[in-house]
Short mmCIF file of C-alpha atoms in Angstrom, two decimals:
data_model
loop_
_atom_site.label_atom_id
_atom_site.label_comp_id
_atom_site.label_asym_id
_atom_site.label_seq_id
_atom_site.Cartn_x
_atom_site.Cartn_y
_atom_site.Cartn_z
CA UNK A 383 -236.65 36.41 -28.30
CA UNK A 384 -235.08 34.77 -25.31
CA UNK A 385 -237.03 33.04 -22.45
CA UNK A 386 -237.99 34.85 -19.38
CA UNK A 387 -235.21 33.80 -16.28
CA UNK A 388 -235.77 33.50 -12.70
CA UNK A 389 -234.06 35.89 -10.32
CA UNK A 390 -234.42 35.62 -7.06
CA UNK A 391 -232.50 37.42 -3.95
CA UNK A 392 -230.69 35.59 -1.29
CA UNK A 393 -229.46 37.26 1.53
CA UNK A 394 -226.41 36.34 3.78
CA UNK A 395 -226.14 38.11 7.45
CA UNK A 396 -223.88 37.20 10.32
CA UNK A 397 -222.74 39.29 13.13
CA UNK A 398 -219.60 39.30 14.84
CA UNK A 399 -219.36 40.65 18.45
CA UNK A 400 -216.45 41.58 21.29
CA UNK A 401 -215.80 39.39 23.94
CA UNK A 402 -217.57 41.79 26.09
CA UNK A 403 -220.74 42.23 23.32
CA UNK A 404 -220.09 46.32 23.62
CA UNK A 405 -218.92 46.10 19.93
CA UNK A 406 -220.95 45.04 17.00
CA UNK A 407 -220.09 44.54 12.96
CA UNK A 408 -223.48 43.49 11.27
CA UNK A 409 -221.87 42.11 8.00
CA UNK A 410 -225.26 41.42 5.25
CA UNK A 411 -224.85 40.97 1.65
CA UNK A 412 -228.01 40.32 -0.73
CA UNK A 413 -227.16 38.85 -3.95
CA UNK A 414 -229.39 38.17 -7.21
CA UNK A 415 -229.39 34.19 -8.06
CA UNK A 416 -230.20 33.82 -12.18
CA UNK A 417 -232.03 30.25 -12.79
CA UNK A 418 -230.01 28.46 -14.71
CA UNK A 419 -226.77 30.67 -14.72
CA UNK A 420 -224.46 28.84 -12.60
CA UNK A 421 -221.33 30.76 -14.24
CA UNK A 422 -222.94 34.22 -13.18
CA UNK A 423 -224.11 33.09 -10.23
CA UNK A 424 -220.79 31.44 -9.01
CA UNK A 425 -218.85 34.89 -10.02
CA UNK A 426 -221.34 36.94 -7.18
CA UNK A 427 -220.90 34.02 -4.29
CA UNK A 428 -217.33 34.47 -4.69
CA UNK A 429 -217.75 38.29 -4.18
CA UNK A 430 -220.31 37.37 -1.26
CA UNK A 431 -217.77 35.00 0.50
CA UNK A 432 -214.91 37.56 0.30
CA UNK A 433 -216.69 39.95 1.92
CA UNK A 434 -218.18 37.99 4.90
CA UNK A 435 -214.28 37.04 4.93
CA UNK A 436 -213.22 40.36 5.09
CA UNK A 437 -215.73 41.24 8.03
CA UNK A 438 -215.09 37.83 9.77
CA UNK A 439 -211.63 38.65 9.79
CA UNK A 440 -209.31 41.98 9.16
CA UNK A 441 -212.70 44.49 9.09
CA UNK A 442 -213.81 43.41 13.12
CA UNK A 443 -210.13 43.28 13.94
CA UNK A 444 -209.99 46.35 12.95
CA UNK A 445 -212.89 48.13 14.35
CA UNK A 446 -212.25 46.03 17.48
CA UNK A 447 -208.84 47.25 18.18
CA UNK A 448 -209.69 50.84 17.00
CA UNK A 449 -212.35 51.39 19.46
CA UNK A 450 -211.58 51.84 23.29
CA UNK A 451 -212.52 48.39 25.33
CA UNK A 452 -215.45 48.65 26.79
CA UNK A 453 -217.03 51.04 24.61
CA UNK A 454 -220.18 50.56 22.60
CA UNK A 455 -219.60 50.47 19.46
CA UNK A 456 -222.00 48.96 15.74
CA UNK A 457 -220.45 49.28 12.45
CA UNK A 458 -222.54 47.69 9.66
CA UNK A 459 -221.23 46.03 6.05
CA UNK A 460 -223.81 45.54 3.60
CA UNK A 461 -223.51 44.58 -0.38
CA UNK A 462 -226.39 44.83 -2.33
CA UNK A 463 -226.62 43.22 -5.63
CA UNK A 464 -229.31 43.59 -7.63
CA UNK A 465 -230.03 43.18 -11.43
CA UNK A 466 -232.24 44.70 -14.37
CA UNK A 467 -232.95 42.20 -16.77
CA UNK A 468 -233.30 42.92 -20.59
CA UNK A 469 -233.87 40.20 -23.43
CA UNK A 470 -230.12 38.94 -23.83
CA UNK A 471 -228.65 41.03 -21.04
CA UNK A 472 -228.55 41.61 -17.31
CA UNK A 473 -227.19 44.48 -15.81
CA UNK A 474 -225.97 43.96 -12.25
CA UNK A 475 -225.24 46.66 -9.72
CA UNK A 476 -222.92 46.18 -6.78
CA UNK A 477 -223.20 48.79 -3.69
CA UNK A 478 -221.23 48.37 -0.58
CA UNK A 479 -221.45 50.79 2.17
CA UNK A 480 -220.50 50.78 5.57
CA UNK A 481 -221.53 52.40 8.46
CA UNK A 482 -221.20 53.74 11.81
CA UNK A 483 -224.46 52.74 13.29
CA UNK A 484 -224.57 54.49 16.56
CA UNK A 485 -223.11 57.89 14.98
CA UNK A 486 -225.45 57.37 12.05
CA UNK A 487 -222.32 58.11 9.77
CA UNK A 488 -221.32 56.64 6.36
CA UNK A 489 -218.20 55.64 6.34
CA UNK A 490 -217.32 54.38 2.83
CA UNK A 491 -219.30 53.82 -0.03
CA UNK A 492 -218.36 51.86 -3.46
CA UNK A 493 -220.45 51.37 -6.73
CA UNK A 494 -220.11 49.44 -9.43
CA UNK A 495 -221.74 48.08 -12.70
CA UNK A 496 -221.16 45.12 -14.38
CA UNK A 497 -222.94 44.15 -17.71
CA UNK A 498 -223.20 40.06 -18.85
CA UNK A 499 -224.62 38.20 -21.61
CA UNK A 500 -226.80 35.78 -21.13
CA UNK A 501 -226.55 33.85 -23.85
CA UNK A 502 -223.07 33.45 -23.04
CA UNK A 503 -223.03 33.16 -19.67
CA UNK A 504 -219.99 35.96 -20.01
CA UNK A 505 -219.35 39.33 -18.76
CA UNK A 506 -219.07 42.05 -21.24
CA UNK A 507 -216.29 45.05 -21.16
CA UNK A 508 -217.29 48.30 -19.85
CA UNK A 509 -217.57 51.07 -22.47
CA UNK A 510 -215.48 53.29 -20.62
CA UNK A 511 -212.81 50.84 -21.32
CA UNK A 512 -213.16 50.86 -25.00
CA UNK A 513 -211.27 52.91 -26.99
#
């Protein structure tokens, strides 16, 4: 029997605005931290820093040149990762959705499960992959 690990949640938010503040993108990610995983942990902060990238960057370029200037306008990002532990595994979920605040519309959604080992510190392949 394995030792009981630490997981807490961290959560990331920034928020990127217009020049004139009409337009909004509310960019939050919440990611599981595994005490004395660095390997597992390093893989999701990678994932986290992409995607505050991606809003920094093309995602409120985007939205800001889509929209009409001077209209209001709040999209939100959010990825949520969270994990189930078991005695040599966790299973960690990934959700991203974002949103059109103000019409209270979904605008994409993406799931995704990834199962690791942690005696190895290593992620193992999906069974929909074996053959």
């Amino acid at each position: 029997m394995t030792e009981q690990i630490d997981v807490t949640t961290q959560t990331k938010r920034e928020v990127f605005s217009t020049q004139d503040g009409r337009g909004k993108l509310i960019c939050t990610v919440s990611l599981p931290s595994f005490e004395g995983h660095n390997k597992i942990n390093s893989f999701y902060s990678q994932i986290a820093d992409a995607c505050m990238e991606y809003c920094r960057g093309e995602l409120f370029r985007r939205y800001a040149s889509e929209k009409e200037q001077g209209s209001l306008w709040e999209i939100r990002y959010r990825l949520a990762v969270s994990a189930q532990m078991s005695e040599t595994n966790a299973n960690v979920s990934l959700a991203v959705t974002l949103s059109d605040t103000l019409a209270r519309k979904t605008l994409a959604k993406h799931y995704e499960t990834h199962l690791w080992s942690l005696e190895y510190d290593k992620m193992l392949p999906s069974k929909k992959h074996k053959k």
